PDB file of C-alpha atoms and ligand atoms in Angstrom:
ATOM      1  CA  UNK A1237       3.578 -38.533   1.784  1.00  0.00           C
ATOM      2  CA  UNK A1238       2.665 -36.353   5.008  1.00  0.00           C
ATOM      3  CA  UNK A1239       1.739 -32.349   3.851  1.00  0.00           C
ATOM      4  CA  UNK A1240       5.389 -31.491   5.914  1.00  0.00           C
ATOM      5  CA  UNK A1241       6.795 -33.973   3.387  1.00  0.00           C
ATOM      6  CA  UNK A1242       5.469 -32.966   0.273  1.00  0.00           C
ATOM      7  CA  UNK A1243       6.966 -29.208   1.391  1.00  0.00           C
ATOM      8  CA  UNK A1244       9.856 -30.210   2.227  1.00  0.00           C
ATOM      9  CA  UNK A1245      10.210 -31.722  -1.396  1.00  0.00           C
ATOM     10  CA  UNK A1246       8.599 -28.425  -2.297  1.00  0.00           C
ATOM     11  CA  UNK A1247      11.647 -26.157  -0.638  1.00  0.00           C
ATOM     12  CA  UNK A1248      14.411 -28.631  -1.438  1.00  0.00           C
ATOM     13  CA  UNK A1249      14.711 -27.737  -5.321  1.00  0.00           C
ATOM     14  CA  UNK A1250      14.754 -23.885  -4.531  1.00  0.00           C
ATOM     15  CA  UNK A1251      18.251 -21.567  -3.983  1.00  0.00           C
ATOM     16  CA  UNK A1252      16.282 -19.716  -1.008  1.00  0.00           C
ATOM     17  CA  UNK A1253      13.622 -20.736   1.451  1.00  0.00           C
ATOM     18  CA  UNK A1254      12.083 -17.167   1.777  1.00  0.00           C
ATOM     19  CA  UNK A1255      12.556 -13.368   0.381  1.00  0.00           C
ATOM     20  CA  UNK A1256      16.235 -12.448   1.204  1.00  0.00           C
ATOM     21  CA  UNK A1257      19.116 -11.163  -1.072  1.00  0.00           C
ATOM     22  CA  UNK A1258      23.232 -11.300  -0.587  1.00  0.00           C
ATOM     23  CA  UNK A1259      23.411  -7.692  -0.104  1.00  0.00           C
ATOM     24  CA  UNK A1260      21.036  -7.936   2.147  1.00  0.00           C
ATOM     25  CA  UNK A1261      22.710 -10.500   4.044  1.00  0.00           C
ATOM     26  CA  UNK A1262      25.830  -8.270   3.821  1.00  0.00           C
ATOM     27  CA  UNK A1263      23.588  -5.092   4.740  1.00  0.00           C
ATOM     28  CA  UNK A1264      22.762  -6.028   8.238  1.00  0.00           C
ATOM     29  CA  UNK A1265      26.686  -7.614   9.069  1.00  0.00           C
ATOM     30  CA  UNK A1266      28.277  -4.054   8.206  1.00  0.00           C
ATOM     31  CA  UNK A1267      26.046  -3.077  11.295  1.00  0.00           C
ATOM     32  CA  UNK A1268      28.119  -5.339  13.626  1.00  0.00           C
ATOM     33  CA  UNK A1269      30.725  -3.415  15.163  1.00  0.00           C
ATOM     34  CA  UNK A1270      32.578  -6.701  16.170  1.00  0.00           C
ATOM     35  CA  UNK A1271      36.664  -7.091  15.069  1.00  0.00           C
ATOM     36  CA  UNK A1272      35.574  -9.479  11.684  1.00  0.00           C
ATOM     37  CA  UNK A1273      38.984 -10.089  11.501  1.00  0.00           C
ATOM     38  CA  UNK A1274      39.103 -12.563  15.214  1.00  0.00           C
ATOM     39  CA  UNK A1275      37.543 -16.341  14.900  1.00  0.00           C
ATOM     40  CA  UNK A1276      34.059 -15.703  15.163  1.00  0.00           C
ATOM     41  CA  UNK A1277      31.660 -18.046  16.494  1.00  0.00           C
ATOM     42  CA  UNK A1278      28.618 -17.665  14.801  1.00  0.00           C
ATOM     43  CA  UNK A1279      25.183 -19.214  14.571  1.00  0.00           C
ATOM     44  CA  UNK A1280      22.765 -19.270  11.834  1.00  0.00           C
ATOM     45  CA  UNK A1281      19.271 -20.580  12.320  1.00  0.00           C
ATOM     46  CA  UNK A1282      16.878 -21.760  10.568  1.00  0.00           C
ATOM     47  CA  UNK A1283      19.963 -22.192   7.881  1.00  0.00           C
ATOM     48  CA  UNK A1284      17.487 -24.124   5.294  1.00  0.00           C
ATOM     49  CA  UNK A1285      19.991 -24.691   2.185  1.00  0.00           C
ATOM     50  CA  UNK A1286      22.017 -21.962   3.448  1.00  0.00           C
ATOM     51  CA  UNK A1287      21.590 -19.295   1.413  1.00  0.00           C
ATOM     52  CA  UNK A1288      22.874 -16.893   4.612  1.00  0.00           C
ATOM     53  CA  UNK A1289      25.131 -18.851   6.021  1.00  0.00           C
ATOM     54  CA  UNK A1290      27.511 -19.214   2.375  1.00  0.00           C
ATOM     55  CA  UNK A1291      27.855 -15.108   2.724  1.00  0.00           C
ATOM     56  CA  UNK A1292      28.461 -15.672   6.145  1.00  0.00           C
ATOM     57  CA  UNK A1293      31.438 -17.792   5.912  1.00  0.00           C
ATOM     58  CA  UNK A1294      32.746 -15.377   2.652  1.00  0.00           C
ATOM     59  CA  UNK A1295      32.972 -12.718   4.607  1.00  0.00           C
ATOM     60  CA  UNK A1296      33.908 -13.791   8.252  1.00  0.00           C
ATOM     61  CA  UNK A1297      36.522 -15.593  10.044  1.00  0.00           C
ATOM     62  CA  UNK A1298      35.542 -18.330  12.309  1.00  0.00           C
ATOM     63  CA  UNK A1299      32.885 -21.220  12.671  1.00  0.00           C
ATOM     64  CA  UNK A1300      29.510 -20.601  10.834  1.00  0.00           C
ATOM     65  CA  UNK A1301      27.062 -23.529  12.478  1.00  0.00           C
ATOM     66  CA  UNK A1302      23.994 -24.042  10.316  1.00  0.00           C
ATOM     67  CA  UNK A1303      20.874 -25.291  12.710  1.00  0.00           C
ATOM     68  CA  UNK A1304      17.881 -26.753  10.623  1.00  0.00           C
ATOM     69  CA  UNK A1305      15.328 -29.359  11.876  1.00  0.00           C
ATOM     70  CA  UNK A1306      15.345 -30.782   7.989  1.00  0.00           C
ATOM     71  CA  UNK A1307      18.562 -32.941   6.727  1.00  0.00           C
ATOM     72  CA  UNK A1308      17.547 -32.264   3.061  1.00  0.00           C
ATOM     73  CA  UNK A1309      18.490 -28.609   3.324  1.00  0.00           C
ATOM     74  CA  UNK A1310      21.460 -29.411   5.012  1.00  0.00           C
ATOM     75  CA  UNK A1311      22.433 -31.916   2.508  1.00  0.00           C
ATOM     76  CA  UNK A1312      22.124 -29.053  -0.333  1.00  0.00           C
ATOM     77  CA  UNK A1313      24.047 -26.847   2.069  1.00  0.00           C
ATOM     78  CA  UNK A1314      27.148 -29.678   2.733  1.00  0.00           C
ATOM     79  CA  UNK A1315      27.274 -30.092  -0.976  1.00  0.00           C
ATOM     80  CA  UNK A1316      27.265 -26.051  -2.102  1.00  0.00           C
ATOM     81  CA  UNK A1317      29.778 -25.061   0.888  1.00  0.00           C
ATOM     82  CA  UNK A1318      31.996 -28.330  -0.549  1.00  0.00           C
ATOM     83  CA  UNK A1319      31.987 -26.869  -4.423  1.00  0.00           C
ATOM     84  CA  UNK A1320      32.602 -23.448  -3.072  1.00  0.00           C
ATOM     85  CA  UNK A1321      36.046 -24.486  -0.511  1.00  0.00           C
ATOM     86  CA  UNK A1322      33.705 -23.820   2.498  1.00  0.00           C
ATOM     87  CA  UNK A1323      33.173 -27.036   4.152  1.00  0.00           C
ATOM     88  CA  UNK A1324      35.693 -26.483   6.875  1.00  0.00           C
ATOM     89  CA  UNK A1325      34.059 -22.729   8.050  1.00  0.00           C
ATOM     90  CA  UNK A1326      30.112 -24.412   7.636  1.00  0.00           C
ATOM     91  CA  UNK A1327      29.355 -27.195  10.076  1.00  0.00           C
ATOM     92  CA  UNK A1328      25.656 -28.411   9.761  1.00  0.00           C
ATOM     93  CA  UNK A1329      23.847 -29.584  13.027  1.00  0.00           C
ATOM     94  CA  UNK A1330      20.171 -30.995  12.304  1.00  0.00           C
ATOM     95  CA  UNK A1331      18.869 -29.847  15.498  1.00  0.00           C
ATOM     96  CA  UNK A1332      15.594 -27.549  16.161  1.00  0.00           C
ATOM     97  CA  UNK A1333      15.878 -24.138  17.390  1.00  0.00           C
ATOM     98  CA  UNK A1334      14.064 -25.095  20.151  1.00  0.00           C
ATOM     99  CA  UNK A1335      17.318 -26.907  21.623  1.00  0.00           C
ATOM    100  CA  UNK A1336      19.940 -25.937  20.383  1.00  0.00           C
ATOM    101  CA  UNK A1337      23.610 -27.334  21.400  1.00  0.00           C
ATOM    102  CA  UNK A1338      25.387 -24.331  22.590  1.00  0.00           C
ATOM    103  CA  UNK A1339      27.162 -23.495  25.765  1.00  0.00           C
ATOM    104  CA  UNK A1340      25.906 -20.043  27.434  1.00  0.00           C
ATOM    105  CA  UNK A1341      27.799 -16.988  25.870  1.00  0.00           C
ATOM    106  CA  UNK A1342      28.936 -19.452  23.356  1.00  0.00           C
ATOM    107  CA  UNK A1343      28.836 -16.947  20.441  1.00  0.00           C
ATOM    108  CA  UNK A1344      29.621 -14.126  19.104  1.00  0.00           C
ATOM    109  CA  UNK A1345      26.433 -13.771  16.026  1.00  0.00           C
ATOM    110  CA  UNK A1346      23.214 -15.398  15.947  1.00  0.00           C
ATOM    111  CA  UNK A1347      21.821 -15.541  12.740  1.00  0.00           C
ATOM    112  CA  UNK A1348      18.499 -16.215  11.493  1.00  0.00           C
ATOM    113  CA  UNK A1349      16.765 -15.109   7.872  1.00  0.00           C
ATOM    114  CA  UNK A1350      12.566 -15.804   7.769  1.00  0.00           C
ATOM    115  CA  UNK A1351      13.018 -18.285  10.459  1.00  0.00           C
ATOM    116  CA  UNK A1352      12.111 -17.793  13.487  1.00  0.00           C
ATOM    117  CA  UNK A1353       8.531 -17.204  13.209  1.00  0.00           C
ATOM    118  CA  UNK A1354       9.246 -21.225  13.633  1.00  0.00           C
ATOM    119  CA  UNK A1355       9.140 -20.735  17.343  1.00  0.00           C
ATOM    120  CA  UNK A1356       7.819 -17.013  18.040  1.00  0.00           C
ATOM    121  CA  UNK A1357       9.920 -13.539  17.769  1.00  0.00           C
ATOM    122  CA  UNK A1358       9.919 -12.853  21.305  1.00  0.00           C
ATOM    123  CA  UNK A1359      10.063 -17.068  22.229  1.00  0.00           C
ATOM    124  CA  UNK A1360      12.687 -17.014  19.922  1.00  0.00           C
ATOM    125  CA  UNK A1361      15.583 -13.672  20.824  1.00  0.00           C
ATOM    126  CA  UNK A1362      14.554 -14.866  24.381  1.00  0.00           C
ATOM    127  CA  UNK A1363      15.726 -18.440  24.418  1.00  0.00           C
ATOM    128  CA  UNK A1364      18.488 -17.752  22.484  1.00  0.00           C
ATOM    129  CA  UNK A1365      19.924 -14.890  24.232  1.00  0.00           C
ATOM    130  CA  UNK A1366      21.848 -17.441  26.916  1.00  0.00           C
ATOM    131  CA  UNK A1367      24.060 -18.265  24.033  1.00  0.00           C
ATOM    132  CA  UNK A1368      25.369 -15.280  23.349  1.00  0.00           C
ATOM    133  CA  UNK A1369      28.164 -13.466  24.619  1.00  0.00           C
ATOM    134  CA  UNK A1370      27.263 -10.598  26.107  1.00  0.00           C
ATOM    135  CA  UNK A1371      28.487  -7.977  23.145  1.00  0.00           C
ATOM    136  CA  UNK A1372      27.878 -10.347  20.868  1.00  0.00           C
ATOM    137  CA  UNK A1373      25.091  -9.589  18.302  1.00  0.00           C
ATOM    138  CA  UNK A1374      21.307 -10.738  16.790  1.00  0.00           C
ATOM    139  CA  UNK A1375      20.396 -10.451  13.429  1.00  0.00           C
ATOM    140  CA  UNK A1376      17.168 -11.475  12.279  1.00  0.00           C
ATOM    141  CA  UNK A1377      14.734 -10.916   9.562  1.00  0.00           C
ATOM    142  CA  UNK A1378      10.714 -11.516  10.323  1.00  0.00           C
ATOM    143  CA  UNK A1379       7.523 -10.396   8.877  1.00  0.00           C
ATOM    144  CA  UNK A1380       6.717  -6.823   9.349  1.00  0.00           C
ATOM    145  CA  UNK A1381       4.248  -4.372   8.947  1.00  0.00           C
ATOM    146  CA  UNK A1382       5.694  -1.443   7.550  1.00  0.00           C
ATOM    147  CA  UNK A1383       2.986   0.930   7.557  1.00  0.00           C
ATOM    148  CA  UNK A1384       0.794   2.229  10.842  1.00  0.00           C
ATOM    149  CA  UNK A1385      -2.653   0.930   9.310  1.00  0.00           C
ATOM    150  CA  UNK A1386      -4.143  -1.883   6.338  1.00  0.00           C
ATOM    151  CA  UNK A1387      -6.466  -3.523   4.378  1.00  0.00           C
ATOM    152  CA  UNK A1388      -8.521  -5.847   6.594  1.00  0.00           C
ATOM    153  CA  UNK A1389      -8.660  -8.566   4.330  1.00  0.00           C
ATOM    154  CA  UNK A1390      -4.300  -8.619   4.449  1.00  0.00           C
ATOM    155  CA  UNK A1391      -4.618  -8.313   8.706  1.00  0.00           C
ATOM    156  CA  UNK A1392      -6.906 -10.735   8.618  1.00  0.00           C
ATOM    157  CA  UNK A1393      -4.344 -13.384   6.478  1.00  0.00           C
ATOM    158  CA  UNK A1394      -0.799 -12.628   7.941  1.00  0.00           C
ATOM    159  CA  UNK A1395      -2.828 -12.443  11.134  1.00  0.00           C
ATOM    160  CA  UNK A1396      -4.136 -16.316  10.702  1.00  0.00           C
ATOM    161  CA  UNK A1397      -0.612 -16.986   8.694  1.00  0.00           C
ATOM    162  CA  UNK A1398       1.183 -16.178  11.932  1.00  0.00           C
ATOM    163  CA  UNK A1399      -0.583 -13.893  14.597  1.00  0.00           C
ATOM    164  CA  UNK A1400       2.716 -12.179  16.089  1.00  0.00           C
ATOM    165  CA  UNK A1401       3.263  -9.599  12.795  1.00  0.00           C
ATOM    166  CA  UNK A1402       3.504  -6.547  14.061  1.00  0.00           C
ATOM    167  CA  UNK A1403       5.238  -3.263  13.305  1.00  0.00           C
ATOM    168  CA  UNK A1404       8.831  -2.510  13.447  1.00  0.00           C
ATOM    169  CA  UNK A1405       8.174  -0.057  16.763  1.00  0.00           C
ATOM    170  CA  UNK A1406       6.818  -3.229  18.651  1.00  0.00           C
ATOM    171  CA  UNK A1407       9.484  -5.618  17.443  1.00  0.00           C
ATOM    172  CA  UNK A1408      11.769  -3.555  19.137  1.00  0.00           C
ATOM    173  CA  UNK A1409      10.502  -2.754  21.920  1.00  0.00           C
ATOM    174  CA  UNK A1410      10.399  -6.389  22.646  1.00  0.00           C
ATOM    175  CA  UNK A1411      14.404  -6.490  21.891  1.00  0.00           C
ATOM    176  CA  UNK A1412      14.675  -3.640  24.236  1.00  0.00           C
ATOM    177  CA  UNK A1413      12.282  -5.530  27.063  1.00  0.00           C
ATOM    178  CA  UNK A1414      14.618  -8.883  26.213  1.00  0.00           C
ATOM    179  CA  UNK A1415      18.002  -7.562  27.367  1.00  0.00           C
ATOM    180  CA  UNK A1416      19.187  -6.326  23.607  1.00  0.00           C
ATOM    181  CA  UNK A1417      20.338  -2.905  22.316  1.00  0.00           C
ATOM    182  CA  UNK A1418      18.596  -2.230  18.810  1.00  0.00           C
ATOM    183  CA  UNK A1419      21.487  -1.479  16.574  1.00  0.00           C
ATOM    184  CA  UNK A1420      19.831  -1.126  13.256  1.00  0.00           C
ATOM    185  CA  UNK A1421      16.507  -2.232  11.494  1.00  0.00           C
ATOM    186  CA  UNK A1422      15.903  -1.917   7.766  1.00  0.00           C
ATOM    187  CA  UNK A1423      13.171  -3.725   5.619  1.00  0.00           C
ATOM    188  CA  UNK A1424      13.722  -6.046   3.185  1.00  0.00           C
ATOM    189  CA  UNK A1425      13.730  -4.441  -1.262  1.00  0.00           C
ATOM    190  CA  UNK A1426      10.663  -5.393  -3.164  1.00  0.00           C
ATOM    191  CA  UNK A1427      13.040  -7.548  -5.183  1.00  0.00           C
ATOM    192  CA  UNK A1428      14.411  -9.921  -2.201  1.00  0.00           C
ATOM    193  CA  UNK A1429      10.432 -10.927  -2.250  1.00  0.00           C
ATOM    194  CA  UNK A1430       9.847 -11.027  -6.111  1.00  0.00           C
ATOM    195  CA  UNK A1431      12.445 -11.950  -8.134  1.00  0.00           C
ATOM    196  CA  UNK A1432      14.567 -13.661  -5.395  1.00  0.00           C
ATOM    197  CA  UNK A1433      11.790 -15.779  -3.678  1.00  0.00           C
ATOM    198  CA  UNK A1434       8.329 -15.600  -5.598  1.00  0.00           C
ATOM    199  CA  UNK A1435       9.902 -15.748  -9.527  1.00  0.00           C
ATOM    200  CA  UNK A1436      11.655 -18.984  -8.984  1.00  0.00           C
ATOM    201  CA  UNK A1437       9.335 -20.476  -6.743  1.00  0.00           C
ATOM    202  CA  UNK A1438       6.893 -20.036  -9.525  1.00  0.00           C
ATOM    203  CA  UNK A1439       8.662 -21.958 -11.607  1.00  0.00           C
ATOM    204  CA  UNK A1440       8.462 -25.382 -10.054  1.00  0.00           C
ATOM    205  CA  UNK A1441       4.897 -25.227 -10.012  1.00  0.00           C
ATOM    206  CA  UNK A1442       3.814 -27.425 -12.767  1.00  0.00           C
ATOM    207  CA  UNK A1443       6.750 -29.791 -12.297  1.00  0.00           C
ATOM    208  CA  UNK A1444       5.827 -30.374  -8.544  1.00  0.00           C
ATOM    209  CA  UNK A1445       2.132 -30.799  -9.429  1.00  0.00           C
ATOM    210  CA  UNK A1446       3.145 -33.784 -12.323  1.00  0.00           C
ATOM    211  CA  UNK A1447       5.519 -35.312  -9.976  1.00  0.00           C
ATOM    212  CA  UNK A1448       3.227 -35.542  -6.934  1.00  0.00           C
ATOM    213  CA  UNK A1449       0.337 -36.745  -9.565  1.00  0.00           C
ATOM    214  CA  UNK A1450      -1.812 -33.788  -9.275  1.00  0.00           C
ATOM    215  CA  UNK A1451      -2.857 -35.142  -5.842  1.00  0.00           C
ATOM    216  CA  UNK A1452      -4.749 -32.760  -3.713  1.00  0.00           C
ATOM    217  CA  UNK A1453      -2.566 -32.124  -0.890  1.00  0.00           C
ATOM    218  CA  UNK A1454       0.495 -31.181  -3.425  1.00  0.00           C
ATOM    219  CA  UNK A1455      -2.580 -28.403  -4.732  1.00  0.00           C
ATOM    220  CA  UNK A1456      -2.827 -26.979  -1.697  1.00  0.00           C
ATOM    221  CA  UNK A1457       0.304 -26.595  -1.174  1.00  0.00           C
ATOM    222  CA  UNK A1458       0.618 -24.260  -4.595  1.00  0.00           C
ATOM    223  CA  UNK A1459      -2.653 -22.619  -3.869  1.00  0.00           C
ATOM    224  CA  UNK A1460      -1.723 -21.651  -0.664  1.00  0.00           C
ATOM    225  CA  UNK A1461       1.668 -20.493  -2.780  1.00  0.00           C
ATOM    226  CA  UNK A1462      -0.543 -18.675  -5.232  1.00  0.00           C
ATOM    227  CA  UNK A1463      -2.274 -17.079  -2.231  1.00  0.00           C
ATOM    228  CA  UNK A1464       0.439 -15.773  -0.571  1.00  0.00           C
ATOM    229  CA  UNK A1465       1.835 -14.457  -3.726  1.00  0.00           C
ATOM    230  CA  UNK A1466      -1.681 -12.709  -4.726  1.00  0.00           C
ATOM    231  CA  UNK A1467      -1.489 -10.837  -1.711  1.00  0.00           C
ATOM    232  CA  UNK A1468       2.169  -9.675  -1.838  1.00  0.00           C
ATOM    233  CA  UNK A1469       1.281  -8.416  -5.364  1.00  0.00           C
ATOM    234  CA  UNK A1470      -1.488  -6.578  -4.318  1.00  0.00           C
ATOM    235  CA  UNK A1471      -0.505  -5.313  -1.011  1.00  0.00           C
ATOM    236  CA  UNK A1472       3.565  -5.265  -0.580  1.00  0.00           C
ATOM    237  CA  UNK A1473       3.096  -1.614   0.158  1.00  0.00           C
ATOM    238  CA  UNK A1474       1.864  -2.323   3.883  1.00  0.00           C
ATOM    239  CA  UNK A1475       4.178  -5.367   4.707  1.00  0.00           C
ATOM    240  CA  UNK A1476       8.263  -6.650   4.007  1.00  0.00           C
ATOM    241  CA  UNK A1477      10.260  -8.710   6.042  1.00  0.00           C
ATOM    242  CA  UNK A1478      12.125  -5.920   8.096  1.00  0.00           C
ATOM    243  CA  UNK A1479      15.971  -6.987   9.455  1.00  0.00           C
ATOM    244  CA  UNK A1480      16.815  -6.414  13.144  1.00  0.00           C
ATOM    245  CA  UNK A1481      20.199  -6.189  13.992  1.00  0.00           C
ATOM    246  CA  UNK A1482      20.706  -5.644  18.158  1.00  0.00           C
ATOM    247  CA  UNK A1483      23.179  -5.940  20.436  1.00  0.00           C
ATOM    248  CA  UNK A1484      23.223  -8.009  23.633  1.00  0.00           C
ATOM    249  CA  UNK A1485      23.788  -6.071  26.813  1.00  0.00           C
ATOM    250  CA  UNK A1486      24.375  -7.065  30.228  1.00  0.00           C
TER     251      UNK A1486
HETATM  252  C1  SAM B  24      11.702 -19.556   5.233  1.00  0.00           C
HETATM  253  S1  SAM B  24      13.144 -20.686   5.814  1.00  0.00           S
HETATM  254  C2  SAM B  24      14.422 -19.465   5.959  1.00  0.00           C
HETATM  255  C3  SAM B  24      15.315 -20.693   5.685  1.00  0.00           C
HETATM  256  C4  SAM B  24      16.829 -20.047   5.146  1.00  0.00           C
HETATM  257  N1  SAM B  24      17.367 -19.379   6.451  1.00  0.00           N
HETATM  258  C5  SAM B  24      16.712 -18.445   4.244  1.00  0.00           C
HETATM  259  O1  SAM B  24      16.519 -17.008   4.425  1.00  0.00           O
HETATM  260  O2  SAM B  24      16.295 -19.372   2.803  1.00  0.00           O
HETATM  261  C6  SAM B  24      12.773 -21.356   7.855  1.00  0.00           C
HETATM  262  C7  SAM B  24      13.398 -22.583   7.590  1.00  0.00           C
HETATM  263  O3  SAM B  24      12.900 -22.617   9.295  1.00  0.00           O
HETATM  264  C8  SAM B  24      13.787 -24.211   9.318  1.00  0.00           C
HETATM  265  N2  SAM B  24      12.730 -24.318  10.560  1.00  0.00           N
HETATM  266  C9  SAM B  24      11.796 -24.576  10.719  1.00  0.00           C
HETATM  267  N3  SAM B  24      11.204 -24.875  11.631  1.00  0.00           N
HETATM  268  C10 SAM B  24      12.543 -25.223  12.216  1.00  0.00           C
HETATM  269  C11 SAM B  24      12.891 -25.752  14.156  1.00  0.00           C
HETATM  270  N4  SAM B  24      11.813 -26.277  15.368  1.00  0.00           N
HETATM  271  N5  SAM B  24      14.062 -25.933  14.157  1.00  0.00           N
HETATM  272  C12 SAM B  24      15.457 -25.414  13.322  1.00  0.00           C
HETATM  273  N6  SAM B  24      14.364 -24.865  11.400  1.00  0.00           N
HETATM  274  C13 SAM B  24      13.080 -24.977  11.415  1.00  0.00           C
HETATM  275  C14 SAM B  24      12.859 -24.591   8.223  1.00  0.00           C
HETATM  276  O4  SAM B  24      13.642 -25.922   7.725  1.00  0.00           O
HETATM  277  C15 SAM B  24      13.330 -23.711   6.819  1.00  0.00           C
HETATM  278  O5  SAM B  24      14.642 -24.370   6.124  1.00  0.00           O
END
């Protein structure tokens, strides 16, 4: 197995593939000022196994297209949406976020929780803009510095993981410079990291290592997770996921 296959094998067992919560998905949705009773067209990009797509389908009329690069996650989402009777509202597409199948101005809402970093925040909001109707909304969560300064070691760690990590004021400026009007910004609660993401993944560590016979690659994956968790435990007052809701302007 390659490292990527191992990562997919690990994350397909988790309820969420990143920090977040149903309440925060709903909170972001509450800032979207569109008539939610009309048949909306929504894309959930980098949907993973669908924690946000399910909430959107439960709370909106219309069609949700959930896009992810990996079929293992989409299979899980399809199973869940069938169980919940939401399969007609959620269509899954195996595609890269850099090569989306939408027409220009087709979408009312673009949603992406903890996923836009895969193509970079600025690149993503620029390339996805054309798919949104004027007046349509973007809702993305993205790792964000929540203070102006921070320990050097932490800064180096996250810059190495994701060089576009930045403060909310800089992210909001990027939105403004690219044809969006920022509507709301809030940060995810610490429990959305700890209870909803880190604790559930920690429970999987030993079974994953056993399954992969303690291979070097499997051990490296778990060690990297542990390091990230250690930083969060120590430095959680310096960063979080920021949730950005913005409207496409002409
Ligand atoms: C951190 S997870 C977030 C998943 C989900 N939105 C959530 O909050 O639980 C990032 C997701 O992006 C997907 N992904 C990575 N690269 C991608 C790409 N180039 N195109 C589409 N999806 C991608 C991964 O498979 C994964 O499901």
